[in-house]
Tab-separated table of C-alpha atoms and ligand atoms in Angstrom:
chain	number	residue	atom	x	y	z
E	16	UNK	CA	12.845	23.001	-9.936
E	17	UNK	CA	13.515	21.013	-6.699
E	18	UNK	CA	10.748	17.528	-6.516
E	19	UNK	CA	9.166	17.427	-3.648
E	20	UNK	CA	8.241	13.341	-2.058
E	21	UNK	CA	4.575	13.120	-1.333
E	22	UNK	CA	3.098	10.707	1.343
E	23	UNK	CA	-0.425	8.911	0.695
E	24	UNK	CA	-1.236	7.010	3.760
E	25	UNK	CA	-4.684	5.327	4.811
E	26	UNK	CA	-6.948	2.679	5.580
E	27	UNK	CA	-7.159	-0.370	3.287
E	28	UNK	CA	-9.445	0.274	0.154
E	29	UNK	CA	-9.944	3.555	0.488
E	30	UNK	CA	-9.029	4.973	-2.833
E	31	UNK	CA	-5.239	6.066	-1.776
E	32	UNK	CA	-3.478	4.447	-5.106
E	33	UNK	CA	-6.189	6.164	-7.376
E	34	UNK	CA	-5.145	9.552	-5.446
E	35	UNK	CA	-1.773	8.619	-5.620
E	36	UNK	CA	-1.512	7.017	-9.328
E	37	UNK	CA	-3.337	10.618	-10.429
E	38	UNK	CA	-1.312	12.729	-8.275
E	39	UNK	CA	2.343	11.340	-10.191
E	40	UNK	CA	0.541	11.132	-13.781
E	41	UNK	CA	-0.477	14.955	-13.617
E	42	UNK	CA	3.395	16.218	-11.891
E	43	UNK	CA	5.355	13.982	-14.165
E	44	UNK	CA	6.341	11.935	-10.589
E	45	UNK	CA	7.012	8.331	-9.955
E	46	UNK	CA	4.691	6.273	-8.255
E	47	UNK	CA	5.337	3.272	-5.569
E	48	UNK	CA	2.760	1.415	-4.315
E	49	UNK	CA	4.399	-0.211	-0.415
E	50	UNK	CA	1.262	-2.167	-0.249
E	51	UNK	CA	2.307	-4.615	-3.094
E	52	UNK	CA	5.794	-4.748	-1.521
E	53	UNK	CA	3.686	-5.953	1.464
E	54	UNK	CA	1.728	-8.416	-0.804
E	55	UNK	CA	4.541	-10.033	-2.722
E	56	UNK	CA	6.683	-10.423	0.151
E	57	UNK	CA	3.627	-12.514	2.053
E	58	UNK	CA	3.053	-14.294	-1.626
E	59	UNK	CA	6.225	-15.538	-1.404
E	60	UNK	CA	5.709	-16.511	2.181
E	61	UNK	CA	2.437	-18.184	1.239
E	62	UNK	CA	4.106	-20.230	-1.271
E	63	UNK	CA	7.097	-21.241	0.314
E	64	UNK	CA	4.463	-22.394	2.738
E	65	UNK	CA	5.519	-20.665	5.547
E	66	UNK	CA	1.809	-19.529	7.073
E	67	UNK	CA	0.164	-21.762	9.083
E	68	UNK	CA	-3.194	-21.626	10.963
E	69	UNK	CA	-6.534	-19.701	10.617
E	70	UNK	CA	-7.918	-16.482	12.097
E	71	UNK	CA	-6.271	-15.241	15.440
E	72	UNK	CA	-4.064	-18.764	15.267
E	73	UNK	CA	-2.655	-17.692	12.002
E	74	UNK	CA	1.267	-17.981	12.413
E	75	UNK	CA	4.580	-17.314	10.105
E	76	UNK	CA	7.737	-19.147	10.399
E	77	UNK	CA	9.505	-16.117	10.654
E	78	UNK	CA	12.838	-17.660	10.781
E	79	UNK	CA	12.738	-19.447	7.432
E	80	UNK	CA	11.340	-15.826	5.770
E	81	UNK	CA	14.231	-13.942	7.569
E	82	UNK	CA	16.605	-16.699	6.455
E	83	UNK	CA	15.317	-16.239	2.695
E	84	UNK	CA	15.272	-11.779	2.788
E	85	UNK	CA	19.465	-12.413	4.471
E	86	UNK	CA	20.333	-15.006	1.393
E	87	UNK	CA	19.324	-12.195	-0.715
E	88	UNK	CA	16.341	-15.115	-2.225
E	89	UNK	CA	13.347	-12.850	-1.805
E	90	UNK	CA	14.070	-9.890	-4.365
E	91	UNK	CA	10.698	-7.316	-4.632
E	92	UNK	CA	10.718	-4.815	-7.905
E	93	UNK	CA	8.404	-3.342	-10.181
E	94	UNK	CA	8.830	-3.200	-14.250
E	95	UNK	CA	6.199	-0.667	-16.364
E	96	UNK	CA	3.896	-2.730	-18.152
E	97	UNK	CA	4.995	-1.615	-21.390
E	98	UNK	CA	1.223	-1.588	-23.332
E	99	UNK	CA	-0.218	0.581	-20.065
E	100	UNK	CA	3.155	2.159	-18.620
E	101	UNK	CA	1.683	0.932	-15.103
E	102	UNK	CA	4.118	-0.289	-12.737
E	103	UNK	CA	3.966	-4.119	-12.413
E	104	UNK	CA	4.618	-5.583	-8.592
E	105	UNK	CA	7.258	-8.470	-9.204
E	106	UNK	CA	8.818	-11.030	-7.405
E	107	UNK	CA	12.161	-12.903	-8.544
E	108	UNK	CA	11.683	-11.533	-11.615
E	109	UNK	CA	8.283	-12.656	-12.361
E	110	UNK	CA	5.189	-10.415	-12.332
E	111	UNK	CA	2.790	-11.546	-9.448
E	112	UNK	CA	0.319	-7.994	-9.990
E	113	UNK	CA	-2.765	-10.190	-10.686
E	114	UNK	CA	-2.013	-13.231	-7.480
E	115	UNK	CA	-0.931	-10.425	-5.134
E	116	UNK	CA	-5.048	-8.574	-5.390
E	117	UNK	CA	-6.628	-11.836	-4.487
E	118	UNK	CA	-8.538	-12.032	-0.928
E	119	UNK	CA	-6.210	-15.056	-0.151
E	120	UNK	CA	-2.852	-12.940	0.369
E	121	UNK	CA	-5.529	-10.055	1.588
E	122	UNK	CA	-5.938	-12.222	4.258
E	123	UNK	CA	-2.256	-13.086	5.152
E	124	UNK	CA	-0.731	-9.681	4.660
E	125	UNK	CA	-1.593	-8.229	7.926
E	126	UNK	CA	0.817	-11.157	9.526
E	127	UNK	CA	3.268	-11.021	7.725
E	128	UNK	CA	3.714	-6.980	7.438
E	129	UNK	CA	3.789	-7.048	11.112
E	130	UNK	CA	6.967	-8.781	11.004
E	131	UNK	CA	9.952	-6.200	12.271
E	132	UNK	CA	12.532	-7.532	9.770
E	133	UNK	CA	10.047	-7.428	6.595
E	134	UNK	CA	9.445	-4.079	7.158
E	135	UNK	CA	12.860	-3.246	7.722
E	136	UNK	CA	13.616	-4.937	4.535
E	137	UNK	CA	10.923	-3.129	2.808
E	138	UNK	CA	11.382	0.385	4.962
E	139	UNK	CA	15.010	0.684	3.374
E	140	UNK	CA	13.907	-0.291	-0.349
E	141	UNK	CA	11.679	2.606	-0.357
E	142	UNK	CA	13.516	4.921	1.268
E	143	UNK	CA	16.102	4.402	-1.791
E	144	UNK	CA	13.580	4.578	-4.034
E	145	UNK	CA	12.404	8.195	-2.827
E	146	UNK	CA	16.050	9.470	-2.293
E	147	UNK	CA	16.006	11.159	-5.367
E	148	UNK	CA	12.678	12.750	-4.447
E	149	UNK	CA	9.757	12.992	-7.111
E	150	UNK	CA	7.719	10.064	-5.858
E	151	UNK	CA	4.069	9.593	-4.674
E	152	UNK	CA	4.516	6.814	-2.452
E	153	UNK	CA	1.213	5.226	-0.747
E	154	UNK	CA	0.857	2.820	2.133
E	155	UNK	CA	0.308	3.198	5.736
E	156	UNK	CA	3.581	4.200	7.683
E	157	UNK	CA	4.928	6.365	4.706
E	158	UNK	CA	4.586	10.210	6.198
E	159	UNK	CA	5.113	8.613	9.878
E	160	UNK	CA	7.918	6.359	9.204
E	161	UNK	CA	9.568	5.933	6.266
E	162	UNK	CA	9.370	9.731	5.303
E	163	UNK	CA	8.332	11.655	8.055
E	164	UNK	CA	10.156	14.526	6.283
E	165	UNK	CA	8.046	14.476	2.986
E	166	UNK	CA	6.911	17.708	1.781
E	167	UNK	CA	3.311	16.140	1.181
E	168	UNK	CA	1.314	14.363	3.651
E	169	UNK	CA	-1.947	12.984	2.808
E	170	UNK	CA	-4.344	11.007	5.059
E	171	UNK	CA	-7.046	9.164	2.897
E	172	UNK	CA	-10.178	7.774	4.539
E	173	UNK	CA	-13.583	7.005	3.608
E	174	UNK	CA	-16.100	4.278	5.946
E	175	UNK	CA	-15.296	0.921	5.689
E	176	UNK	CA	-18.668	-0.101	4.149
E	177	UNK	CA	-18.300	2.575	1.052
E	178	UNK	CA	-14.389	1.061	0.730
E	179	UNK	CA	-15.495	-2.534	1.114
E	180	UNK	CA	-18.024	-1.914	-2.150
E	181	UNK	CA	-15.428	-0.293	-4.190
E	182	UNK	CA	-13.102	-3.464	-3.462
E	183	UNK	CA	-16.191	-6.107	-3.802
E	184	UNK	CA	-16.973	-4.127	-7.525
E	185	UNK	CA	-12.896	-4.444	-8.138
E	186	UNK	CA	-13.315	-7.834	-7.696
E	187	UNK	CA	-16.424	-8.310	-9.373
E	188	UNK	CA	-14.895	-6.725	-12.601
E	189	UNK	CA	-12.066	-8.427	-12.428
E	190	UNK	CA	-14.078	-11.378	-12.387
E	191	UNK	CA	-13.637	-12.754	-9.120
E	192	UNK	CA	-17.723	-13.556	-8.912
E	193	UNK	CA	-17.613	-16.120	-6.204
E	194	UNK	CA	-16.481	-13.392	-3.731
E	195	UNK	CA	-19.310	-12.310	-1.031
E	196	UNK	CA	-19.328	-8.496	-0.145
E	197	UNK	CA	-19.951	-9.656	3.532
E	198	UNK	CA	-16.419	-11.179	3.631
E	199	UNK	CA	-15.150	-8.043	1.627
E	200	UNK	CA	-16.139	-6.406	4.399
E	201	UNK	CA	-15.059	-8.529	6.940
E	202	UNK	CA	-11.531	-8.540	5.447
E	203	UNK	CA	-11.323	-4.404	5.659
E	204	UNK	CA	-12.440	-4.601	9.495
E	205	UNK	CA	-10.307	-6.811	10.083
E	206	UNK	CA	-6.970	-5.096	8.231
E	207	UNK	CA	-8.136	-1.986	9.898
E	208	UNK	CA	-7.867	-3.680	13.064
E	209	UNK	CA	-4.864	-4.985	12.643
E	210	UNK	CA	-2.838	-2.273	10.785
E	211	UNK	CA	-4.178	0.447	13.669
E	212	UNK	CA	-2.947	-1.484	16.459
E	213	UNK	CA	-0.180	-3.910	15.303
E	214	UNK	CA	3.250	-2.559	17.542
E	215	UNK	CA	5.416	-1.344	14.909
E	216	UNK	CA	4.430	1.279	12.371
E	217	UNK	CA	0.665	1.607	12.681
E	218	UNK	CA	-1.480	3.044	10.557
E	219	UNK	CA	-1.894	6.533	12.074
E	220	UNK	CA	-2.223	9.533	10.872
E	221	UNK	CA	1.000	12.023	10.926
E	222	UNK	CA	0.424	14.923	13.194
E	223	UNK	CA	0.739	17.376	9.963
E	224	UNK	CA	-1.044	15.533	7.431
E	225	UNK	CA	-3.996	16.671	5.610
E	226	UNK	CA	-6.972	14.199	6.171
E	227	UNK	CA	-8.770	13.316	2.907
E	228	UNK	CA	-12.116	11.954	3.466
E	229	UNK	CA	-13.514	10.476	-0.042
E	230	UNK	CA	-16.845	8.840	1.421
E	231	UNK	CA	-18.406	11.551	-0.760
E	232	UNK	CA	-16.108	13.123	-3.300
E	233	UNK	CA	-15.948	11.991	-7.236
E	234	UNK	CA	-12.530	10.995	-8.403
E	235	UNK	CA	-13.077	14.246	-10.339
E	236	UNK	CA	-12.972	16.547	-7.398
E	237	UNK	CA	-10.844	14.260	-5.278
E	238	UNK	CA	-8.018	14.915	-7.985
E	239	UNK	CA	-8.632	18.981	-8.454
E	240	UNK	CA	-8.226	18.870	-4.456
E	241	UNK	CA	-5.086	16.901	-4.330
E	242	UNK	CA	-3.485	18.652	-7.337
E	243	UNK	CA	-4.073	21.817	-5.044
E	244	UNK	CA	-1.630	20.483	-2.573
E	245	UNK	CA	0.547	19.229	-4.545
E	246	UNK	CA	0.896	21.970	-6.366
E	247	UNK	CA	1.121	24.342	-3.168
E	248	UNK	CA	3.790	21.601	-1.750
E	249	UNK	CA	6.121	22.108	-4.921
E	250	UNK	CA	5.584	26.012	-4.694
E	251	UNK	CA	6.503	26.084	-1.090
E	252	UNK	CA	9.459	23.853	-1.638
E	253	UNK	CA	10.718	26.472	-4.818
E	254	UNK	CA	10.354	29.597	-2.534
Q	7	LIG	O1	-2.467	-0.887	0.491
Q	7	LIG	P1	-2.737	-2.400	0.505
Q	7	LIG	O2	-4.112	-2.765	0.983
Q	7	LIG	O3	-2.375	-3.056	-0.780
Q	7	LIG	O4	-1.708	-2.951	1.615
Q	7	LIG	C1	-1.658	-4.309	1.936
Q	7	LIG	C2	-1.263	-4.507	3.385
Q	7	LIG	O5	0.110	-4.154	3.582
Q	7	LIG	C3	-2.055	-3.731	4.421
Q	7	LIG	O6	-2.983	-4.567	5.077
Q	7	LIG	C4	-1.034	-3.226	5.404
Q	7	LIG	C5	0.284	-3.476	4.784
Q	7	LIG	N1	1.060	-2.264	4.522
Q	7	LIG	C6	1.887	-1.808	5.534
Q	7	LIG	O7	1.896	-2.367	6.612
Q	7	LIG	N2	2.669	-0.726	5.314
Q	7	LIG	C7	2.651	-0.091	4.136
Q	7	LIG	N3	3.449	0.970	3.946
Q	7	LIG	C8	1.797	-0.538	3.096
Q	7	LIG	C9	0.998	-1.632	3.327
């Protein structure tokens, strides 16, 4: 049975890991999430304190980060939580999952995935990853960039107030209560800003992907439809 690599791309917050996590559980694949390759390469950033600045003066010192990824001293993974089985974001070794979620490297990510080199560095990691196809990978340049052959594209979207609730009720449960839904909000406006119109891979959606708007679907019928083309995907790809 040949595996098949399917491509979940979208806006920030918009439900693509739930699509994506559901999509590998029910085919037996293996999921990567590129957004917390994103985030752990800008916590590292953050801590080495190599960001700088606020808002629109916001700036990285790029050549102390590219000095770190060519010493080999910046070294992404994930390991499987082994209670859950759910892949855990690491970096150097150490499992960052819970710091990488938080609104402050939210905030920074945008900057620092921007960066040509990071997502160079990043671009060829998961493009290993997925050589031996049988991966549901989600982030925002996957079918356009990193895979613009995959077998599966998906575009995922939903409006930026119904994704900034689901993130503000993440949050909430996770017990981040001093967070304000208005700067949820802002945050998402501001990603989608900046990942739609940032110069090298931008969010956009591949010319043969299917669109996915969840504004209105239950995660119920969101999986039965993406099962569908999955499971079309694999058939065309055993013809
Ligand atoms: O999916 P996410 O919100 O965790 O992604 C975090 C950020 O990383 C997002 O603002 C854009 C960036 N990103 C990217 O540029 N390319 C990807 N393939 C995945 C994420």
């Amino acid at each position: 049975m040949n595996k098949i690599i399917v491509a979940v791309d979208g806006f920030s917050s918009c439900g693509k890991s739930t699509i994506a996590k559901a999509a590998a559980s029910a085919f037996k694949y293996i999921y990567i999430d590129t957004g917390a390759m994103y985030r752990t390469v800008t916590l590292y950033a953050m801590r080495e304190g190599m960001i700088s600045g606020e808002g629109d003066d916001k700036t990285v010192d790029k050549e102390r980060l590219q000095q770190a990824i060519d010493a080999g001293k910046l070294k992404v993974d994930f390991t499987l939580d082994p209670e859950t089985n759910k892949p855990l974001a690491r970096l150097n070794g150490e499992v960052v999952e819970g710091e990488i979620r938080g609104l402050e490297v939210s905030n920074n990510v945008s900057n620092v995935s921007a960066i040509p080199f990071v997502r160079e560095f990043l671009t060829s990691q998961q493009r290993e990853m997925g050589k031996e196809k049988g991966v549901v990978m989600d982030g925002r340049d996957i079918g356009t960039v990193v895979f613009p052959d995959a077998e599966l594209k998906l575009f995922v979207t939903a409006s930026p107030e119904v994704r900034a609730q689901r993130r503000y009720d993440e949050l909430q449960r996770k017990g981040d209560t001093e967070v304000k839904y208005e700067d949820v909000l802002k945050n998402i406006q501001e990603r989608d800003y900046l990942d739609t119109h940032r110069e090298l891979a931008p969010l956009k959606q591949a010319d043969d992907a299917i669109v996915i708007d969840n504004s209105n679907l239950t995660i119920a019928e969101q999986d039965e439809l993406v099962s569908k083309y999955v499971q079309e995907a694999i058939d065309k790809a055993n013809k």
